[in-house]
Amino acid sequence: MNLSLFAFSIFSTIAVVGSLLVVLRRNPVGSAFALVLVFFSFAGIYAVMGAHLIAALQILVYTGAIMVLFVFVIMLLNQDVPIHDLEENSALFKGVVGLAVLGLVFILIKTVLRARDLVPTGELSDEKIEAMGGNVRVISESLFSDHAFHFELTSFLILGAIVATVALAKRKSALGGNS
Amino acid sequence: MELQPWMVLIVSMIVFGIGLLGVMIRKNLLIMLMCIELMLNGVNLSFVAFSKIHHLIEGDLTVLFVMTVAAAESAVGLGLVIALFRTLRTADSDQIQMLRD
Amino acid sequence: MHALYPIILFPLIGFLSIGIAHLMATRRNLRLRGAGVIATIFMFLSFAYSVFCFFALRKTESGLIEDKLFTWMKLGGLSVDFALRLDSLSIVFVLVITGVGALIHLYSISYMHDDETPAKYFAYLNLFCFMMLNLVLGSSLPHVFLGWEGVGLASYLLIGYWYEDPLKVNAGQKAFVMNRIGDLGFLVAMFIAFRYSGTLDLIEFQKTTFPPHILPAFGLAVFFACTGKSAQIPLFTWLPDAMAGPTPVSALIHAATMVTSGIYLLTRLFPTISSSELVLCVIALTGALTALLAAVMACFQSDIKKILAYSTISQLGFMFLGCGVGAFSSGVFHVMTHAFFKALLFLGAGSVIHALGGEQDVFKMGNLRKKIPITFLTFTAGWAAILGLPPFSGFFSKDEIIYQALASPHGSHLLFGIAMVSAFLTSFYMTRLYVLVFMGESRVEKSAEPRLHESPPGMTIPLVILAVLALIGGWFGSPVHLGASSEDGGSLQYAVMGCSVLLALLGAGLAYRKYSGRVKIETTFDPFKIDRFYEFTFGKGTRGFSEVCARFVEEMVVQRVLRLTSAIVDLSGNVLKIAQVGSVQAYLMMMLLAVIAILAWFFYGVGLNGKL
């Protein structure tokens, strides 16, 4: 049991527990905070695996931006009260869904176990990445040269999202009548 | 024993499954959106794991783009929730039935 | 290479400029009197250039001048150029079109001086000349077809020129529609040519050998197109109706040029056409029968222009007869001489009509020879030419055809006989016309008498020029110009010549006896009633069929199909609607189950190396 495996097990346990909390809490604010916990532990897992850039971005983007937005909206819509929607669903429904999801995960895990024998197809082993200057440098170089076009496309995506959000969130009178 | 990528994959599947469960069971729109974020994260984790398995960095790059998309999508989704809230005064998905037959 | 495009450029510029001027002038209600002069000048320029090209052609060794203007179409395997080609065949036509055309333009200036919209008229005339020149100068089948359709269009526009009269408009439509029916043959011929040779260039595609069962099909398709354009059986009934247009139009289009396009086409395609005996037979027989039929019908007409119209149909029949027995050069020679004397006759008729203030019934004319002497003299020249009296031009060309009908290897006694009878009848009805108009007692209505006057020089000068041509036109001797061998068949030829002259004089004499002196007024009589036959079969037939379709087919079939389609759409919509429950979670549930099913199918169905 080395350090990385130990750290990984801690982080992953927190992640799983946190995600269960997200689903099962009655108060949306509680769910939001549980989600933040999940994100942090995910960042830890990424760091342990050596994907340093992703770890950093996870914190920056997900917890720093998206969750802030979520909490904003929860407060804006006064949803920070306990909600009892979980009890409203019929037990049958919950049972069927639970079984289905369980089945799906079961199939997926069975498949994943085959990944134990996979042979690597690429060349960038951990040592090589270290030699090339680290995870951040490798990803950045690849992003801005081979995948520069995709990068530019995401800017379009974000632009579209901005326009859409502004249009949606505006007060009706500003839009001039029926939406 | 060392950390193996397939262990990471298993965790990612579990988180994904829990997120899926949450989306289907809960009715509050905001919580549903949060569970969708959980699913996306699970998928992100599996991408990173695969790029470790195959010694590539395309997996990491994909995660980058998925994050971008997730951010954009949650922004738009929340905007929708707000717009819906104005009409319905509620964030319960069962109340959205105006187009129903 | 020598440039040919000015020949077609002048009339084109004329059409465009006069046409645009007309469109601008109608707004302000101006009458553009100068239009006629401009149009005529353009035509004379074109004629002058054509003469220049004639001499240039004689200097070449290949006997061919080509002027490629641009690449017209490039579609897959087909490449068509917009190019003009001049050889000994097309130069004859070009000179006739520009020369006679220019004279008719000149004549029109005086004839149409009362008209409200002279610019429109002359624009159309120039358009016609442009199209006709494209027809004879085109280097590929589509180019010829462009001209072919174009002259049909111009003909329609000019026949229905006085569009306020629905009868005239109908006549224009009839001409155009019948032409179009014939054009189907042209299109089929183009398809066949392309299919078997890969090109539509006139010289190139005739180099390929067509399979033996296709060759007659091609020839017959081409000839069918010719029957439409050149008014042969069965598509000839439009030509008498086309007399509704102004007389110079009848002279130019329906006597001298457009109707001769069929002869041009046949001669241009002569290597391919003449390799099929069947096709030549059909052409010769149709030509001969048309000549006879039209000649008979001409004997019963009382409108001066209609007599000349049937005469044109008959003479065209002679030309096709010539082609059909293999004497293509004689056919073309007759085209040239016929252009001279028929245009002369038509313009002369126009002069008579003008003198009488619009009268066209020959039984209301008579003894006009003293009143309109120049018209009378020139008309006499035309009459002598069409009768085939030496030394007028018609004698040389018509006799050549009649002789070939007998002597050529494709000829026969039957064809010779029909030709002779038709020649006799030609002489009869033309003399009938001549005598009724210019001789005997005057049957002119009293109201028209004071205004009887000779036509102005603008009209008489072309008449004189054409009369001279009708006299000397035959002396050029076609074989020299068309490159065919001139044979002197010796005694048989002289015998035929003598016979035909005798028959002509006999016919003339009979007509003179009957129609000079006291004359019984005749009304127009239609002995074969072909128009009515067509109306009955095709007209009523189509209308009846449409009725059946509208009542029966439409309701029973079409409506049912439509209703069935919409019912299917309705039903499927209603069925699919069941899945739209409105609950997001239900949708997610469906998606999840579907995903599980797909994954399970992948893993268990396809089988990933055993273990699962």
GROMACS .gro file of N, CA, C and O in nm, chain C residues 4-18 38-50 98 105 126-127 129-130 133:
model
  140
  284LEU      N    1  -1.662   3.527  -8.876
  284LEU     CA    2  -1.795   3.516  -8.934
  284LEU      C    3  -1.901   3.586  -8.852
  284LEU      O    4  -2.012   3.606  -8.896
  285TYR      N    5  -1.863   3.618  -8.730
  285TYR     CA    6  -1.968   3.663  -8.639
  285TYR      C    7  -2.037   3.793  -8.679
  285TYR      O    8  -2.151   3.814  -8.641
  286PRO      N    9  -1.977   3.881  -8.758
  286PRO     CA   10  -2.053   4.000  -8.796
  286PRO      C   11  -2.183   3.967  -8.868
  286PRO      O   12  -2.279   4.044  -8.859
  287ILE      N   13  -2.186   3.853  -8.935
  287ILE     CA   14  -2.308   3.818  -9.006
  287ILE      C   15  -2.425   3.810  -8.909
  287ILE      O   16  -2.534   3.859  -8.937
  288ILE      N   17  -2.402   3.746  -8.795
  288ILE     CA   18  -2.514   3.738  -8.700
  288ILE      C   19  -2.517   3.856  -8.605
  288ILE      O   20  -2.618   3.881  -8.540
  289LEU      N   21  -2.406   3.927  -8.597
  289LEU     CA   22  -2.400   4.035  -8.498
  289LEU      C   23  -2.489   4.151  -8.539
  289LEU      O   24  -2.558   4.210  -8.457
  290PHE      N   25  -2.490   4.185  -8.669
  290PHE     CA   26  -2.568   4.302  -8.712
  290PHE      C   27  -2.717   4.287  -8.680
  290PHE      O   28  -2.775   4.376  -8.618
  291PRO      N   29  -2.780   4.179  -8.721
  291PRO     CA   30  -2.922   4.170  -8.685
  291PRO      C   31  -2.944   4.163  -8.534
  291PRO      O   32  -3.045   4.212  -8.483
  292LEU      N   33  -2.847   4.104  -8.462
  292LEU     CA   34  -2.865   4.097  -8.316
  292LEU      C   35  -2.863   4.236  -8.255
  292LEU      O   36  -2.948   4.270  -8.173
  293ILE      N   37  -2.767   4.315  -8.297
  293ILE     CA   38  -2.762   4.453  -8.245
  293ILE      C   39  -2.889   4.526  -8.283
  293ILE      O   40  -2.946   4.602  -8.204
  294GLY      N   41  -2.932   4.503  -8.406
  294GLY     CA   42  -3.055   4.568  -8.450
  294GLY      C   43  -3.171   4.532  -8.359
  294GLY      O   44  -3.243   4.618  -8.310
  295PHE      N   45  -3.186   4.402  -8.335
  295PHE     CA   46  -3.297   4.358  -8.251
  295PHE      C   47  -3.289   4.422  -8.113
  295PHE      O   48  -3.386   4.478  -8.062
  296LEU      N   49  -3.171   4.414  -8.051
  296LEU     CA   50  -3.159   4.463  -7.914
  296LEU      C   51  -3.183   4.612  -7.907
  296LEU      O   52  -3.260   4.661  -7.823
  297SER      N   53  -3.119   4.686  -7.998
  297SER     CA   54  -3.132   4.831  -7.987
  297SER      C   55  -3.273   4.876  -8.020
  297SER      O   56  -3.332   4.957  -7.947
  298ILE      N   57  -3.329   4.824  -8.126
  298ILE     CA   58  -3.465   4.867  -8.163
  298ILE      C   59  -3.564   4.818  -8.057
  298ILE      O   60  -3.657   4.889  -8.021
  318ILE      N   61  -3.320   5.187  -8.967
  318ILE     CA   62  -3.207   5.128  -8.894
  318ILE      C   63  -3.201   4.978  -8.916
  318ILE      O   64  -3.094   4.922  -8.945
  319ALA      N   65  -3.315   4.914  -8.903
  319ALA     CA   66  -3.317   4.768  -8.919
  319ALA      C   67  -3.270   4.730  -9.059
  319ALA      O   68  -3.194   4.634  -9.076
  320THR      N   69  -3.316   4.805  -9.159
  320THR     CA   70  -3.278   4.772  -9.295
  320THR      C   71  -3.129   4.792  -9.317
  320THR      O   72  -3.063   4.712  -9.383
  321ILE      N   73  -3.077   4.899  -9.258
  321ILE     CA   74  -2.932   4.922  -9.272
  321ILE      C   75  -2.854   4.806  -9.213
  321ILE      O   76  -2.757   4.756  -9.272
  322PHE      N   77  -2.898   4.760  -9.098
  322PHE     CA   78  -2.828   4.647  -9.036
  322PHE      C   79  -2.831   4.525  -9.128
  322PHE      O   80  -2.732   4.453  -9.143
  323MET      N   81  -2.947   4.503  -9.189
  323MET     CA   82  -2.957   4.387  -9.276
  323MET      C   83  -2.866   4.402  -9.396
  323MET      O   84  -2.802   4.307  -9.440
  324PHE      N   85  -2.860   4.522  -9.452
  324PHE     CA   86  -2.772   4.540  -9.567
  324PHE      C   87  -2.626   4.523  -9.528
  324PHE      O   88  -2.545   4.468  -9.604
  325LEU      N   89  -2.591   4.568  -9.407
  325LEU     CA   90  -2.454   4.547  -9.360
  325LEU      C   91  -2.423   4.398  -9.351
  325LEU      O   92  -2.317   4.352  -9.390
  326SER      N   93  -2.521   4.326  -9.296
  326SER     CA   94  -2.500   4.182  -9.283
  326SER      C   95  -2.484   4.118  -9.421
  326SER      O   96  -2.400   4.031  -9.441
  327PHE      N   97  -2.566   4.167  -9.517
  327PHE     CA   98  -2.557   4.112  -9.652
  327PHE      C   99  -2.421   4.144  -9.712
  327PHE      O  100  -2.356   4.056  -9.771
  328ALA      N  101  -2.377   4.266  -9.696
  328ALA     CA  102  -2.248   4.304  -9.752
  328ALA      C  103  -2.137   4.216  -9.695
  328ALA      O  104  -2.051   4.166  -9.768
  329TYR      N  105  -2.144   4.197  -9.566
  329TYR     CA  106  -2.040   4.113  -9.505
  329TYR      C  107  -2.049   3.969  -9.554
  329TYR      O  108  -1.948   3.901  -9.571
  330SER      N  109  -2.172   3.924  -9.575
  330SER     CA  110  -2.188   3.788  -9.626
  330SER      C  111  -2.126   3.774  -9.764
  330SER      O  112  -2.065   3.672  -9.796
  378THR      N  113  -2.987   3.706  -9.592
  378THR     CA  114  -2.951   3.847  -9.575
  378THR      C  115  -2.997   3.931  -9.693
  378THR      O  116  -3.048   4.041  -9.676
  385HIS      N  117  -3.700   4.398  -9.570
  385HIS     CA  118  -3.697   4.505  -9.470
  385HIS      C  119  -3.727   4.639  -9.536
  385HIS      O  120  -3.805   4.720  -9.486
  406ASN      N  121  -3.565   4.168  -8.720
  406ASN     CA  122  -3.422   4.148  -8.701
  406ASN      C  123  -3.394   4.026  -8.617
  406ASN      O  124  -3.300   3.950  -8.641
  407LEU      N  125  -3.478   4.006  -8.516
  407LEU     CA  126  -3.462   3.886  -8.433
  407LEU      C  127  -3.474   3.762  -8.519
  407LEU      O  128  -3.393   3.668  -8.508
  409CYS      N  129  -3.414   3.727  -8.835
  409CYS     CA  130  -3.296   3.707  -8.921
  409CYS      C  131  -3.178   3.655  -8.839
  409CYS      O  132  -3.103   3.567  -8.885
  410PHE      N  133  -3.163   3.709  -8.720
  410PHE     CA  134  -3.054   3.660  -8.634
  410PHE      C  135  -3.068   3.510  -8.608
  410PHE      O  136  -2.972   3.434  -8.623
  413LEU      N  137  -3.008   3.298  -8.921
  413LEU     CA  138  -2.866   3.288  -8.954
  413LEU      C  139  -2.794   3.192  -8.861
  413LEU      O  140  -2.706   3.118  -8.903
   0.00000   0.00000   0.00000
